[in-house]
mmCIF file of C-alpha atoms and ligand atoms in Angstrom:
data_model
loop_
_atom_site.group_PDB
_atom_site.id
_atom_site.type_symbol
_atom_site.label_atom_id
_atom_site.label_comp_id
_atom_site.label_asym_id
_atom_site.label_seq_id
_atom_site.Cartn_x
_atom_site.Cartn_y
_atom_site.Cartn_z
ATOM 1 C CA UNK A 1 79.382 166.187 331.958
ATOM 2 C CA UNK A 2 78.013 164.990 335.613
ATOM 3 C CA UNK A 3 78.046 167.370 338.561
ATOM 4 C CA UNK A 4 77.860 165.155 341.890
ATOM 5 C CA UNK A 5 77.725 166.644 345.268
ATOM 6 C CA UNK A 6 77.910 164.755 348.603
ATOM 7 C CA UNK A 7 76.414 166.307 351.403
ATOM 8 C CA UNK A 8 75.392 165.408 354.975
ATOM 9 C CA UNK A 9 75.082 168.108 357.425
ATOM 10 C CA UNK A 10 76.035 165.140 360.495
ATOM 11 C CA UNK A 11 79.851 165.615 360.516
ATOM 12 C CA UNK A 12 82.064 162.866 360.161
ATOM 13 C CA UNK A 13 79.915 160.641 358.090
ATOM 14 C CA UNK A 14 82.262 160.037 355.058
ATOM 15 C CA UNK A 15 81.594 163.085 352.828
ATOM 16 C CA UNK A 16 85.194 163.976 352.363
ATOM 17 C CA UNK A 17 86.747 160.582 352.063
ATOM 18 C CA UNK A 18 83.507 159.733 349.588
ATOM 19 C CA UNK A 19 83.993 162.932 347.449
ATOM 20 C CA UNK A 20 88.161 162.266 347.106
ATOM 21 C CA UNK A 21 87.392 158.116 346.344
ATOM 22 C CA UNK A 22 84.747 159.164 343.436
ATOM 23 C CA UNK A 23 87.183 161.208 342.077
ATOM 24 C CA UNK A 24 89.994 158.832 342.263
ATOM 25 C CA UNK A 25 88.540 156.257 340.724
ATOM 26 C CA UNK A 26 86.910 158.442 338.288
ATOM 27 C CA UNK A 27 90.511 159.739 337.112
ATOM 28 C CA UNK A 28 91.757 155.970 337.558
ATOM 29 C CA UNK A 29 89.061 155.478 334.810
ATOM 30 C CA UNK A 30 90.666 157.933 332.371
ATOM 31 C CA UNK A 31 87.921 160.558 333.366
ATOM 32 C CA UNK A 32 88.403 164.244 333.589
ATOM 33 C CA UNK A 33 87.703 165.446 337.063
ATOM 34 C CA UNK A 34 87.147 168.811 338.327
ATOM 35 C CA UNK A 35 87.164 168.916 342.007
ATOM 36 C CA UNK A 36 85.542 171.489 344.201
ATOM 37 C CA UNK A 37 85.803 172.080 347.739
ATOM 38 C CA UNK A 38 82.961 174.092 349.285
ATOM 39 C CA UNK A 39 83.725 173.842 352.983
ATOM 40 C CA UNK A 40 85.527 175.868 355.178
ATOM 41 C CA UNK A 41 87.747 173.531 356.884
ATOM 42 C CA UNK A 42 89.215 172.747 353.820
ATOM 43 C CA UNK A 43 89.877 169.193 354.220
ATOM 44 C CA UNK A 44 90.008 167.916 350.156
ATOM 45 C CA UNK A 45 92.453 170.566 349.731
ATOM 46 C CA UNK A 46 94.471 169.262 352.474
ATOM 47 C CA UNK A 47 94.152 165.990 350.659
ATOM 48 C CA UNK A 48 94.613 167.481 347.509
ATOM 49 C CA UNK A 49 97.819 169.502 348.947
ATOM 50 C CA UNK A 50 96.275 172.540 347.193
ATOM 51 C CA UNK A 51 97.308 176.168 348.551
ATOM 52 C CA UNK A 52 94.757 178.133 350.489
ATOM 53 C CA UNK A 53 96.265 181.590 351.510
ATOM 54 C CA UNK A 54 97.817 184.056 348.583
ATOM 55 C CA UNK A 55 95.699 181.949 345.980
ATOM 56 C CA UNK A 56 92.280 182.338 344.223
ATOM 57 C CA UNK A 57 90.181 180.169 346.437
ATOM 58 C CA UNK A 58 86.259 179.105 345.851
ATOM 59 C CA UNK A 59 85.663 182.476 347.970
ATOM 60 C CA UNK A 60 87.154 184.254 345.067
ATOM 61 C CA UNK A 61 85.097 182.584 342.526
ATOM 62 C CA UNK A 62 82.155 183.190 344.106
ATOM 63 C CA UNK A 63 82.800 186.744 346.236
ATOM 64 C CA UNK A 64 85.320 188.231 343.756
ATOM 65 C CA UNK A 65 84.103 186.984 340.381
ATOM 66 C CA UNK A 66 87.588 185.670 339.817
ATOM 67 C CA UNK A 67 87.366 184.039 336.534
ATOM 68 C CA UNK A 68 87.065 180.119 337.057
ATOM 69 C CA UNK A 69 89.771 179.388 335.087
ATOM 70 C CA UNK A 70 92.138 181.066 337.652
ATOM 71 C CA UNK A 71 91.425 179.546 340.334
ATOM 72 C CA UNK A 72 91.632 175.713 339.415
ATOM 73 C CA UNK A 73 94.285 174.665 340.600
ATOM 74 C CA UNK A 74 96.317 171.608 338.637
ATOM 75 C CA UNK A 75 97.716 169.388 341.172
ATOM 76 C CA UNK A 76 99.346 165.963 341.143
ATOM 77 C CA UNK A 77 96.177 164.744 342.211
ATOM 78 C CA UNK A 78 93.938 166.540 340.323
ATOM 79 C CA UNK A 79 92.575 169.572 339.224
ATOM 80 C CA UNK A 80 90.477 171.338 342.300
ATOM 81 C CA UNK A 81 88.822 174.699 343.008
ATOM 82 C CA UNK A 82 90.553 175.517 346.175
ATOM 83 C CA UNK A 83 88.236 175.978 350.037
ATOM 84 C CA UNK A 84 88.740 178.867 352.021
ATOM 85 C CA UNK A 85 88.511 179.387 355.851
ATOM 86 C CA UNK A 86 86.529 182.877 354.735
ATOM 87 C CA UNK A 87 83.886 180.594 352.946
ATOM 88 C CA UNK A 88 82.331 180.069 356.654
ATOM 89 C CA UNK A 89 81.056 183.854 355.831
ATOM 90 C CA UNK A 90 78.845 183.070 353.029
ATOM 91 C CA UNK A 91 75.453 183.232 354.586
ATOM 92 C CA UNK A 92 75.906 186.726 355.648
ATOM 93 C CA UNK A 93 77.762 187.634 352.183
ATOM 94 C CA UNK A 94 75.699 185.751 349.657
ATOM 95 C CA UNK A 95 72.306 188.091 350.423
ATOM 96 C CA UNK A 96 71.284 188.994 346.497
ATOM 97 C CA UNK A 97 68.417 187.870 345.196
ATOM 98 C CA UNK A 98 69.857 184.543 342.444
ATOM 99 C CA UNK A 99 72.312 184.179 345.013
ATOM 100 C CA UNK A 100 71.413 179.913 344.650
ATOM 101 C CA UNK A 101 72.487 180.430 341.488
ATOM 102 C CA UNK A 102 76.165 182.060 341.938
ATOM 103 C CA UNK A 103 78.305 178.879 341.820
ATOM 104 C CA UNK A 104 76.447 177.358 338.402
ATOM 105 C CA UNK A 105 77.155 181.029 336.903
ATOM 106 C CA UNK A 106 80.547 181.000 338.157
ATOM 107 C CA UNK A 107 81.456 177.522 336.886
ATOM 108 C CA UNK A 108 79.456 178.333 333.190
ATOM 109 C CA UNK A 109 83.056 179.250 331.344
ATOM 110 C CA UNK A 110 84.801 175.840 332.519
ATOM 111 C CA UNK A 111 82.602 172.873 332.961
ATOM 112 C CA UNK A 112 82.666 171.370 329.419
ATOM 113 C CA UNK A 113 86.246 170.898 330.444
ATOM 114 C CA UNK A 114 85.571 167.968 332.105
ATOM 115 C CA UNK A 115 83.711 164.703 332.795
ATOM 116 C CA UNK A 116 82.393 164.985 336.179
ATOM 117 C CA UNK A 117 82.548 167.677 338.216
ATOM 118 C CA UNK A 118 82.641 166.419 342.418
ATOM 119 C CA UNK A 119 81.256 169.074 345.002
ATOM 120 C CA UNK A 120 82.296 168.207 348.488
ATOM 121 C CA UNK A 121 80.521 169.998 351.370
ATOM 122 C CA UNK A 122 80.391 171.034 354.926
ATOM 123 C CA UNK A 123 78.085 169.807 357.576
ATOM 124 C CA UNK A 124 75.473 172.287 357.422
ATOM 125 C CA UNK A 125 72.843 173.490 355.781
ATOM 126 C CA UNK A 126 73.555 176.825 354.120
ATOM 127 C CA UNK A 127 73.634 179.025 351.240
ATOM 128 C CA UNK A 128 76.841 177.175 349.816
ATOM 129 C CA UNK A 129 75.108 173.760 349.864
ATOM 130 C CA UNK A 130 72.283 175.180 348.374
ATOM 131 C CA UNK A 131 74.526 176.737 345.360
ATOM 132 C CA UNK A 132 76.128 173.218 345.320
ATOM 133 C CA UNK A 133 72.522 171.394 345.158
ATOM 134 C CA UNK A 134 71.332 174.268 342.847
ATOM 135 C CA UNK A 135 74.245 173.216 340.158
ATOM 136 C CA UNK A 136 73.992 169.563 340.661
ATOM 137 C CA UNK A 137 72.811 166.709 338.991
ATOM 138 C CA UNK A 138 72.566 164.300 341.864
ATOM 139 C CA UNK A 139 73.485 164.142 345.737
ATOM 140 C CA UNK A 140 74.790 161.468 347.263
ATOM 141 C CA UNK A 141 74.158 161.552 351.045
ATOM 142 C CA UNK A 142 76.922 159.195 352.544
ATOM 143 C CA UNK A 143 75.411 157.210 355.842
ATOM 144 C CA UNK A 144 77.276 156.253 359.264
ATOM 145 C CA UNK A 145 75.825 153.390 361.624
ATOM 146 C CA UNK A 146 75.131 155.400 364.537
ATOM 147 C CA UNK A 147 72.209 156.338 366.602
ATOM 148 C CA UNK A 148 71.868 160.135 365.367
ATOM 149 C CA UNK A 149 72.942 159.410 361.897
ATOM 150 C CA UNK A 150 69.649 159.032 360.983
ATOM 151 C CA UNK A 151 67.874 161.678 362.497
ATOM 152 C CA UNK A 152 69.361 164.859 360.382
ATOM 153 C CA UNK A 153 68.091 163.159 357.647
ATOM 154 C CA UNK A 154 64.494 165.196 357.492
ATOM 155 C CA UNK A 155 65.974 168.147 357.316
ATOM 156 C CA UNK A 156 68.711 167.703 354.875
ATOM 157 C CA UNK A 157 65.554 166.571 352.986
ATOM 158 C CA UNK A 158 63.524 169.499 352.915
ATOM 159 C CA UNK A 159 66.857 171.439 351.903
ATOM 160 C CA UNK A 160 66.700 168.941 348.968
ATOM 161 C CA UNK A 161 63.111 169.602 347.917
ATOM 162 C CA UNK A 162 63.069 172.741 348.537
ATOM 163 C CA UNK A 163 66.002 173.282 345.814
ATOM 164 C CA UNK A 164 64.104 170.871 343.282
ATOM 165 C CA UNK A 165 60.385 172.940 343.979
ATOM 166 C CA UNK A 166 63.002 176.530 343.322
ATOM 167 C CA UNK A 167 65.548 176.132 341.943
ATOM 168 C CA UNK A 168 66.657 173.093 340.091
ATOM 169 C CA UNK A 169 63.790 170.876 339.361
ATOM 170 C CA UNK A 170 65.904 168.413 337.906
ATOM 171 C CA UNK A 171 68.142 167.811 340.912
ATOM 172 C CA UNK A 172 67.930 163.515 341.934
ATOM 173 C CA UNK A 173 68.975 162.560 344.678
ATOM 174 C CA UNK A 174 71.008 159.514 343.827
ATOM 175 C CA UNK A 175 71.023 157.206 346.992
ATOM 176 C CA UNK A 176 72.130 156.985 350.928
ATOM 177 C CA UNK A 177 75.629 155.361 351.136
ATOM 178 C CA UNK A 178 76.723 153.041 353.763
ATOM 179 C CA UNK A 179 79.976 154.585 355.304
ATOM 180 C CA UNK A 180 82.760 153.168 357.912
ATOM 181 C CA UNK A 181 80.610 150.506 357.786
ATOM 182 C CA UNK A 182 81.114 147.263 360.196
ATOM 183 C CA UNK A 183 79.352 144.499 358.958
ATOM 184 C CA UNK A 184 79.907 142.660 362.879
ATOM 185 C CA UNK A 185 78.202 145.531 364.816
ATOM 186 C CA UNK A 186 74.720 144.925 365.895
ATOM 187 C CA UNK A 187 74.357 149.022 365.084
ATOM 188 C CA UNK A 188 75.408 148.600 361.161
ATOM 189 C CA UNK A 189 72.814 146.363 360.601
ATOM 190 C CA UNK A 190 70.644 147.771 362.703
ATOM 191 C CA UNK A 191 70.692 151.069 360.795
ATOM 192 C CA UNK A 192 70.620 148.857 357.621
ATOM 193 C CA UNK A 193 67.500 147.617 358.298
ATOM 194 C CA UNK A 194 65.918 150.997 358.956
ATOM 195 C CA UNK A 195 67.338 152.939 355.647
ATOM 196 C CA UNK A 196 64.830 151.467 352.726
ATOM 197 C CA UNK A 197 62.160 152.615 354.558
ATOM 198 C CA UNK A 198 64.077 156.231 355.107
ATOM 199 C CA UNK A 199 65.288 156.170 351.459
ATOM 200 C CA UNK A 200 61.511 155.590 350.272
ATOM 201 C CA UNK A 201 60.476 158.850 352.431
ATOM 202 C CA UNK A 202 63.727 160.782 350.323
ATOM 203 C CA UNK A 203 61.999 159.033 347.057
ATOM 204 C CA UNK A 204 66.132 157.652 346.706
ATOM 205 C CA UNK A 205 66.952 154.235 346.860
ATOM 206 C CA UNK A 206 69.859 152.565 348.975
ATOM 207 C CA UNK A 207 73.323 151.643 347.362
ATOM 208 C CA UNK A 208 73.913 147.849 347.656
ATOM 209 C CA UNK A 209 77.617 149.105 348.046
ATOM 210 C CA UNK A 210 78.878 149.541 351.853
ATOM 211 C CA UNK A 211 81.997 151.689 352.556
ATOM 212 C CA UNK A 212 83.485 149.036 355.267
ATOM 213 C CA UNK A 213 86.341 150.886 357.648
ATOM 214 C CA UNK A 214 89.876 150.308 357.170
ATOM 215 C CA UNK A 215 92.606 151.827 359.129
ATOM 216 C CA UNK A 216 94.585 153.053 355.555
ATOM 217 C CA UNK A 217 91.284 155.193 354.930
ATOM 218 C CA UNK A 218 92.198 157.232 358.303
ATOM 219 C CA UNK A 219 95.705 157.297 357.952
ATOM 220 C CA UNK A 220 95.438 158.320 354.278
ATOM 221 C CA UNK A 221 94.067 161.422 355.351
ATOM 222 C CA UNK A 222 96.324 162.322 358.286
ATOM 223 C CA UNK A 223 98.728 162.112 356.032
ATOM 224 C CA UNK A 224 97.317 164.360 353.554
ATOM 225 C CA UNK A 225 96.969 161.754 350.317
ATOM 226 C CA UNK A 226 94.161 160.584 348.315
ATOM 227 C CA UNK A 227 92.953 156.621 349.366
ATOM 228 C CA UNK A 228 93.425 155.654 345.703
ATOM 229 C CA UNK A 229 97.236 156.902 346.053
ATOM 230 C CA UNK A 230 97.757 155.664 349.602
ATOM 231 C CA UNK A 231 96.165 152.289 349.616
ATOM 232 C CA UNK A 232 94.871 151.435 346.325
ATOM 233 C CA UNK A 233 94.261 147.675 346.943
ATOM 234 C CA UNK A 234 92.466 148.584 350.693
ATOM 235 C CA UNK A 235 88.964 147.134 351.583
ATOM 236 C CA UNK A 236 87.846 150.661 351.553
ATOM 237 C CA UNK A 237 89.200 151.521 348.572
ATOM 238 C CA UNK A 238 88.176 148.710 346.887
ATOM 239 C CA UNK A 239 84.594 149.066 347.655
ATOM 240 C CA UNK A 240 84.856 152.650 346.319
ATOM 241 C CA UNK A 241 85.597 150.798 343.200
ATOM 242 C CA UNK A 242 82.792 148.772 343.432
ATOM 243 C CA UNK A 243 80.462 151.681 344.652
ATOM 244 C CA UNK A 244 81.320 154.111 341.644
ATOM 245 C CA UNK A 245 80.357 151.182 339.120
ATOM 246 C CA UNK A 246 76.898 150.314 340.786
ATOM 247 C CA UNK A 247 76.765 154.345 340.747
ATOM 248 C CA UNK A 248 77.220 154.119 336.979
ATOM 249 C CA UNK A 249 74.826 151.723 336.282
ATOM 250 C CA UNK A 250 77.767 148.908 335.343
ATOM 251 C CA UNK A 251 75.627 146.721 337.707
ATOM 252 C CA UNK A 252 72.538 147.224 335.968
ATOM 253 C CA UNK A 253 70.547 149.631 338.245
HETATM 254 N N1 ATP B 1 85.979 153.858 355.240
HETATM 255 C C1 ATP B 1 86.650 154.455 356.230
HETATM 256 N N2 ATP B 1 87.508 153.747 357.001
HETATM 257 C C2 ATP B 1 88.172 154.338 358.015
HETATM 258 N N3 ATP B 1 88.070 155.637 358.321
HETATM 259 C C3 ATP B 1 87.254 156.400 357.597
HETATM 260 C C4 ATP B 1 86.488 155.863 356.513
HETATM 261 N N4 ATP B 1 85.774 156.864 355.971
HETATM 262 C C5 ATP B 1 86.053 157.975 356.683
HETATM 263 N N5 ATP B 1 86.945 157.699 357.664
HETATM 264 C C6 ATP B 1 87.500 158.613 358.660
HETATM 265 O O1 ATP B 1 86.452 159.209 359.372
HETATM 266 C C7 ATP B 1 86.698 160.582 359.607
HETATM 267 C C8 ATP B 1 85.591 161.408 358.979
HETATM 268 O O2 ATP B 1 85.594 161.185 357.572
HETATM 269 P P1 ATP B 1 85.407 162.374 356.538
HETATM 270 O O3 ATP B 1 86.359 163.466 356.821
HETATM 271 O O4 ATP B 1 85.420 161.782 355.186
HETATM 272 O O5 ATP B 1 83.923 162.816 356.946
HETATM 273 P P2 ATP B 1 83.162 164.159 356.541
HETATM 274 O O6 ATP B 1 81.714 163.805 356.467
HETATM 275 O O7 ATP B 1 83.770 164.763 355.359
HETATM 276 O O8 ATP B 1 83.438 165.081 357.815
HETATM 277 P P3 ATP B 1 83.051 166.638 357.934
HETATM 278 O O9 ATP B 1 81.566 166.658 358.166
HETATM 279 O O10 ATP B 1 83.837 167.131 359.099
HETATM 280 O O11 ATP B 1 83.427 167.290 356.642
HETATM 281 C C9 ATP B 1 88.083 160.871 359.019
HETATM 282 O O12 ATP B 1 89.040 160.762 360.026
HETATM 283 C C10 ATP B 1 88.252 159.757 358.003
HETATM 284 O O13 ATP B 1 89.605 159.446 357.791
HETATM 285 MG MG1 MG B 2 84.494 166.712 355.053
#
Protein backbone atom coordinates (compact mmCIF):
# COMPACT_ATOMS: atom_id res chain seq x y z
CA UNK A 1 0.00 0.00 0.00
CA UNK A 2 1.30 3.67 -1.24
CA UNK A 3 -0.04 6.83 0.36
CA UNK A 4 0.64 9.84 -2.19
CA UNK A 5 -0.24 13.34 -1.41
CA UNK A 6 -0.02 16.33 -3.81
CA UNK A 7 0.37 19.53 -2.35
CA UNK A 8 1.25 23.09 -3.43
CA UNK A 9 0.15 25.86 -1.32
CA UNK A 10 0.13 28.32 -4.94
CA UNK A 11 -3.52 27.71 -5.97
CA UNK A 12 -4.36 26.63 -9.24
CA UNK A 13 -1.27 24.72 -10.05
CA UNK A 14 -2.80 21.27 -10.94
CA UNK A 15 -3.17 19.59 -7.51
CA UNK A 16 -6.74 18.59 -8.00
CA UNK A 17 -6.73 17.60 -11.61
CA UNK A 18 -3.16 15.67 -10.68
CA UNK A 19 -4.66 13.88 -7.57
CA UNK A 20 -8.12 12.71 -9.71
CA UNK A 21 -5.65 11.60 -13.03
CA UNK A 22 -3.34 9.37 -10.53
CA UNK A 23 -6.22 7.85 -9.36
CA UNK A 24 -7.82 7.24 -12.63
CA UNK A 25 -5.28 5.68 -14.11
CA UNK A 26 -4.40 3.87 -11.06
CA UNK A 27 -8.06 2.23 -11.05
CA UNK A 28 -7.70 1.97 -15.02
CA UNK A 29 -4.74 -0.28 -13.93
CA UNK A 30 -6.91 -2.65 -11.87
CA UNK A 31 -5.61 -0.86 -8.63
CA UNK A 32 -7.57 -0.28 -5.51
CA UNK A 33 -7.83 3.39 -4.80
CA UNK A 34 -8.84 5.13 -1.78
CA UNK A 35 -9.33 8.74 -2.37
CA UNK A 36 -9.17 11.49 0.18
CA UNK A 37 -10.05 14.96 -0.04
CA UNK A 38 -8.48 17.23 2.58
CA UNK A 39 -9.50 20.67 1.38
CA UNK A 40 -12.21 22.74 2.12
CA UNK A 41 -13.47 23.71 -1.16
CA UNK A 42 -14.13 20.36 -1.87
CA UNK A 43 -13.33 20.20 -5.41
CA UNK A 44 -12.45 16.05 -5.87
CA UNK A 45 -15.69 15.52 -4.33
CA UNK A 46 -17.31 17.67 -6.79
CA UNK A 47 -15.48 15.56 -9.29
CA UNK A 48 -16.14 12.58 -7.54
CA UNK A 49 -20.03 13.65 -7.20
CA UNK A 50 -19.67 12.59 -3.54
CA UNK A 51 -22.24 14.18 -0.90
CA UNK A 52 -20.95 16.77 1.50
CA UNK A 53 -23.84 17.92 3.86
CA UNK A 54 -25.91 15.09 6.04
CA UNK A 55 -22.83 12.67 5.43
CA UNK A 56 -19.69 11.62 7.41
CA UNK A 57 -17.16 13.89 5.84
CA UNK A 58 -13.11 13.90 6.49
CA UNK A 59 -14.19 16.49 9.38
CA UNK A 60 -15.92 13.61 10.95
CA UNK A 61 -13.08 11.29 10.70
CA UNK A 62 -10.85 13.44 12.08
CA UNK A 63 -13.13 15.84 14.66
CA UNK A 64 -15.73 13.15 15.50
CA UNK A 65 -13.73 9.92 15.46
CA UNK A 66 -16.28 8.58 13.04
CA UNK A 67 -15.03 5.21 12.25
CA UNK A 68 -13.23 5.30 8.72
CA UNK A 69 -15.15 2.80 7.39
CA UNK A 70 -18.28 5.08 7.53
CA UNK A 71 -17.32 7.64 5.93
CA UNK A 72 -15.84 6.23 2.55
CA UNK A 73 -17.96 6.78 0.37
CA UNK A 74 -18.33 4.12 -2.81
CA UNK A 75 -18.99 6.07 -5.83
CA UNK A 76 -19.06 5.33 -9.55
CA UNK A 77 -15.82 6.79 -9.63
CA UNK A 78 -14.31 5.58 -6.80
CA UNK A 79 -14.18 5.12 -3.33
CA UNK A 80 -13.35 8.72 -1.50
CA UNK A 81 -13.31 10.12 2.05
CA UNK A 82 -15.58 13.00 1.54
CA UNK A 83 -14.11 17.24 2.13
CA UNK A 84 -15.98 19.44 4.18
CA UNK A 85 -16.43 23.29 4.04
CA UNK A 86 -15.92 22.98 8.16
CA UNK A 87 -12.39 21.44 7.44
CA UNK A 88 -11.20 25.27 6.87
CA UNK A 89 -11.49 25.16 10.94
CA UNK A 90 -8.84 22.73 11.59
CA UNK A 91 -6.02 24.88 12.75
CA UNK A 92 -7.97 26.27 15.54
CA UNK A 93 -9.62 22.66 16.29
CA UNK A 94 -6.69 20.34 15.85
CA UNK A 95 -4.66 21.99 19.12
CA UNK A 96 -3.64 18.45 21.06
CA UNK A 97 -0.44 17.56 21.38
CA UNK A 98 -0.07 14.21 18.32
CA UNK A 99 -2.44 16.23 16.58
CA UNK A 100 0.15 15.51 13.13
CA UNK A 101 -0.66 12.29 13.77
CA UNK A 102 -4.71 12.27 13.75
CA UNK A 103 -5.34 11.38 10.08
CA UNK A 104 -2.64 8.19 10.04
CA UNK A 105 -4.60 7.05 13.37
CA UNK A 106 -7.81 7.66 11.82
CA UNK A 107 -7.07 5.83 8.55
CA UNK A 108 -5.16 2.68 10.74
CA UNK A 109 -8.58 0.34 10.53
CA UNK A 110 -8.90 0.75 6.56
CA UNK A 111 -5.76 1.22 4.63
CA UNK A 112 -4.79 -2.43 3.90
CA UNK A 113 -7.96 -2.14 1.91
CA UNK A 114 -6.35 -0.76 -0.79
CA UNK A 115 -3.42 -0.15 -3.16
CA UNK A 116 -2.73 3.43 -3.02
CA UNK A 117 -4.20 5.72 -1.02
CA UNK A 118 -4.27 9.65 -2.97
CA UNK A 119 -4.39 12.74 -0.52
CA UNK A 120 -5.39 15.85 -2.34
CA UNK A 121 -4.85 19.21 -0.57
CA UNK A 122 -5.56 22.83 -0.24
CA UNK A 123 -3.28 25.68 -0.96
CA UNK A 124 -1.91 26.30 2.31
CA UNK A 125 0.17 25.33 4.71
CA UNK A 126 -1.63 23.99 7.76
CA UNK A 127 -2.27 21.43 10.26
CA UNK A 128 -4.25 19.23 7.62
CA UNK A 129 -1.30 19.18 5.18
CA UNK A 130 0.86 18.41 7.82
CA UNK A 131 -1.46 15.25 8.93
CA UNK A 132 -1.47 14.49 5.14
CA UNK A 133 2.56 14.76 4.90
CA UNK A 134 2.73 13.07 8.38
CA UNK A 135 0.84 9.79 6.81
CA UNK A 136 2.49 9.88 3.51
CA UNK A 137 4.92 8.11 1.69
CA UNK A 138 5.79 10.67 -0.93
CA UNK A 139 4.57 14.26 -2.14
CA UNK A 140 4.30 15.19 -5.34
CA UNK A 141 4.40 19.00 -5.72
CA UNK A 142 2.68 19.67 -9.19
CA UNK A 143 4.47 22.92 -11.02
CA UNK A 144 2.77 25.81 -13.23
CA UNK A 145 4.98 28.02 -15.70
CA UNK A 146 4.45 31.24 -14.16
CA UNK A 147 6.47 33.89 -12.57
CA UNK A 148 5.38 33.22 -8.77
CA UNK A 149 5.11 29.55 -9.20
CA UNK A 150 8.35 29.20 -8.11
CA UNK A 151 8.70 31.33 -5.32
CA UNK A 152 6.31 29.39 -2.62
CA UNK A 153 8.47 26.74 -3.16
CA UNK A 154 10.92 27.48 0.09
CA UNK A 155 8.39 27.41 2.22
CA UNK A 156 6.38 24.48 1.22
CA UNK A 157 9.92 23.07 1.76
CA UNK A 158 10.58 23.72 5.20
CA UNK A 159 6.88 22.37 5.86
CA UNK A 160 8.39 19.23 4.21
CA UNK A 161 11.49 18.93 6.37
CA UNK A 162 10.18 19.93 9.12
CA UNK A 163 7.62 16.81 8.99
CA UNK A 164 10.61 14.39 8.00
CA UNK A 165 13.06 15.99 11.17
CA UNK A 166 9.30 15.32 13.53
CA UNK A 167 7.32 13.46 12.45
CA UNK A 168 7.77 11.08 9.62
CA UNK A 169 11.35 10.62 8.85
CA UNK A 170 10.61 8.51 6.08
CA UNK A 171 8.48 10.97 4.12
CA UNK A 172 10.30 11.48 0.12
CA UNK A 173 9.42 13.85 -1.65
CA UNK A 174 8.92 12.28 -5.03
CA UNK A 175 9.48 15.08 -7.71
CA UNK A 176 8.11 18.69 -9.06
CA UNK A 177 5.57 18.06 -11.91
CA UNK A 178 5.22 20.14 -14.91
CA UNK A 179 1.47 21.25 -15.04
CA UNK A 180 -0.78 23.12 -17.87
CA UNK A 181 2.26 23.06 -19.44
CA UNK A 182 2.85 24.92 -23.01
CA UNK A 183 5.71 23.69 -24.61
CA UNK A 184 5.50 27.19 -27.21
CA UNK A 185 5.65 29.74 -24.31
CA UNK A 186 8.93 31.35 -23.73
CA UNK A 187 7.68 31.13 -19.73
CA UNK A 188 7.36 27.06 -19.79
CA UNK A 189 10.68 26.70 -20.72
CA UNK A 190 11.83 29.32 -19.00
CA UNK A 191 10.67 27.85 -15.68
CA UNK A 192 12.00 24.50 -17.07
CA UNK A 193 15.25 25.57 -17.12
CA UNK A 194 15.24 26.91 -13.58
CA UNK A 195 13.54 23.67 -11.76
CA UNK A 196 16.76 21.09 -11.59
CA UNK A 197 18.49 23.50 -9.86
CA UNK A 198 15.22 24.13 -7.43
CA UNK A 199 14.57 20.35 -7.27
CA UNK A 200 18.37 19.80 -6.13
CA UNK A 201 17.73 22.49 -3.18
CA UNK A 202 14.24 20.09 -2.29
CA UNK A 203 16.90 17.00 -2.61
CA UNK A 204 13.76 15.74 -5.38
CA UNK A 205 14.39 15.32 -8.81
CA UNK A 206 12.19 16.65 -11.83
CA UNK A 207 9.62 14.34 -13.69
CA UNK A 208 10.59 14.06 -17.40
CA UNK A 209 6.68 13.92 -17.76
CA UNK A 210 4.92 17.46 -18.55
CA UNK A 211 1.13 17.85 -17.93
CA UNK A 212 0.55 19.90 -21.40
CA UNK A 213 -3.07 21.93 -21.26
CA UNK A 214 -5.98 20.76 -23.05
CA UNK A 215 -9.30 22.36 -23.08
CA UNK A 216 -11.18 18.67 -22.07
CA UNK A 217 -8.98 18.92 -18.75
CA UNK A 218 -11.03 22.29 -17.88
CA UNK A 219 -14.20 21.32 -19.10
CA UNK A 220 -13.94 17.91 -17.39
CA UNK A 221 -14.09 19.59 -14.26
CA UNK A 222 -16.84 22.16 -14.85
CA UNK A 223 -18.67 19.50 -15.55
CA UNK A 224 -18.02 17.61 -12.51
CA UNK A 225 -16.27 14.19 -14.14
CA UNK A 226 -13.01 12.60 -13.75
CA UNK A 227 -10.43 13.36 -17.07
CA UNK A 228 -10.04 9.58 -17.45
CA UNK A 229 -14.04 9.39 -17.85
CA UNK A 230 -14.42 12.61 -19.82
CA UNK A 231 -11.60 12.49 -22.27
CA UNK A 232 -9.70 9.41 -21.94
CA UNK A 233 -7.69 9.66 -25.22
CA UNK A 234 -6.87 13.76 -24.41
CA UNK A 235 -3.21 15.08 -24.54
CA UNK A 236 -3.63 15.69 -20.92
CA UNK A 237 -4.86 12.64 -20.10
CA UNK A 238 -2.59 10.83 -21.94
CA UNK A 239 0.42 12.27 -20.39
CA UNK A 240 -1.12 11.36 -17.00
CA UNK A 241 -0.67 7.96 -18.39
CA UNK A 242 2.66 8.44 -19.19
CA UNK A 243 3.45 10.41 -15.89
CA UNK A 244 2.03 7.62 -13.46
CA UNK A 245 4.39 4.97 -15.28
CA UNK A 246 7.68 7.11 -15.05
CA UNK A 247 6.17 7.60 -11.34
CA UNK A 248 6.29 3.81 -11.02
CA UNK A 249 9.51 3.27 -12.15
CA UNK A 250 8.10 1.47 -15.65
CA UNK A 251 10.66 3.90 -17.24
CA UNK A 252 13.45 2.82 -15.28
CA UNK A 253 14.01 5.70 -12.76
N1 LIG B 1 -3.67 20.01 -17.99
C1 LIG B 1 -4.64 20.93 -17.89
N2 LIG B 1 -5.22 21.44 -19.00
C2 LIG B 1 -6.17 22.38 -18.91
N3 LIG B 1 -6.65 22.86 -17.75
C3 LIG B 1 -6.13 22.40 -16.61
C4 LIG B 1 -5.10 21.41 -16.60
N4 LIG B 1 -4.79 21.13 -15.32
C5 LIG B 1 -5.58 21.91 -14.56
N5 LIG B 1 -6.39 22.68 -15.33
C6 LIG B 1 -7.38 23.66 -14.90
O1 LIG B 1 -6.76 24.62 -14.09
C7 LIG B 1 -7.57 24.97 -12.98
C8 LIG B 1 -6.83 24.66 -11.70
O2 LIG B 1 -6.57 23.26 -11.64
P1 LIG B 1 -6.77 22.43 -10.30
O3 LIG B 1 -8.11 22.67 -9.73
O4 LIG B 1 -6.38 21.03 -10.59
O5 LIG B 1 -5.65 23.15 -9.41
P2 LIG B 1 -5.46 23.06 -7.83
O6 LIG B 1 -4.00 23.20 -7.58
O7 LIG B 1 -6.12 21.87 -7.29
O8 LIG B 1 -6.24 24.36 -7.33
P3 LIG B 1 -6.53 24.74 -5.80
O9 LIG B 1 -5.22 25.24 -5.25
O10 LIG B 1 -7.58 25.80 -5.87
O11 LIG B 1 -6.99 23.49 -5.11
C9 LIG B 1 -8.87 24.18 -13.14
O12 LIG B 1 -9.81 24.98 -13.80
C10 LIG B 1 -8.45 23.02 -14.03
O13 LIG B 1 -9.53 22.53 -14.79
MG1 LIG C 1 -7.54 21.68 -5.75
Amino acid sequence: MKKIVIANQKGGVGKTTTANALAGVLMHEGKKVLMIDADPQCNTSDTYQAAIADTATLYDLLFSKEPAHDVIQHTEVGDIIAGDPLLSQADMQLTKTGKEFTLKKALMSIQDEYDFIIIDTAPALGILLINALTYADSVIVPITADRYSLQGLSQLNETIQAVMEYTNPDLKIAGLLRTRYQARTILSREVSAALPEIAEMLNTKVFQTVIRECTAAQQAQTRRVPLLNYAPKCTTALDYFQFVGELLGERGE
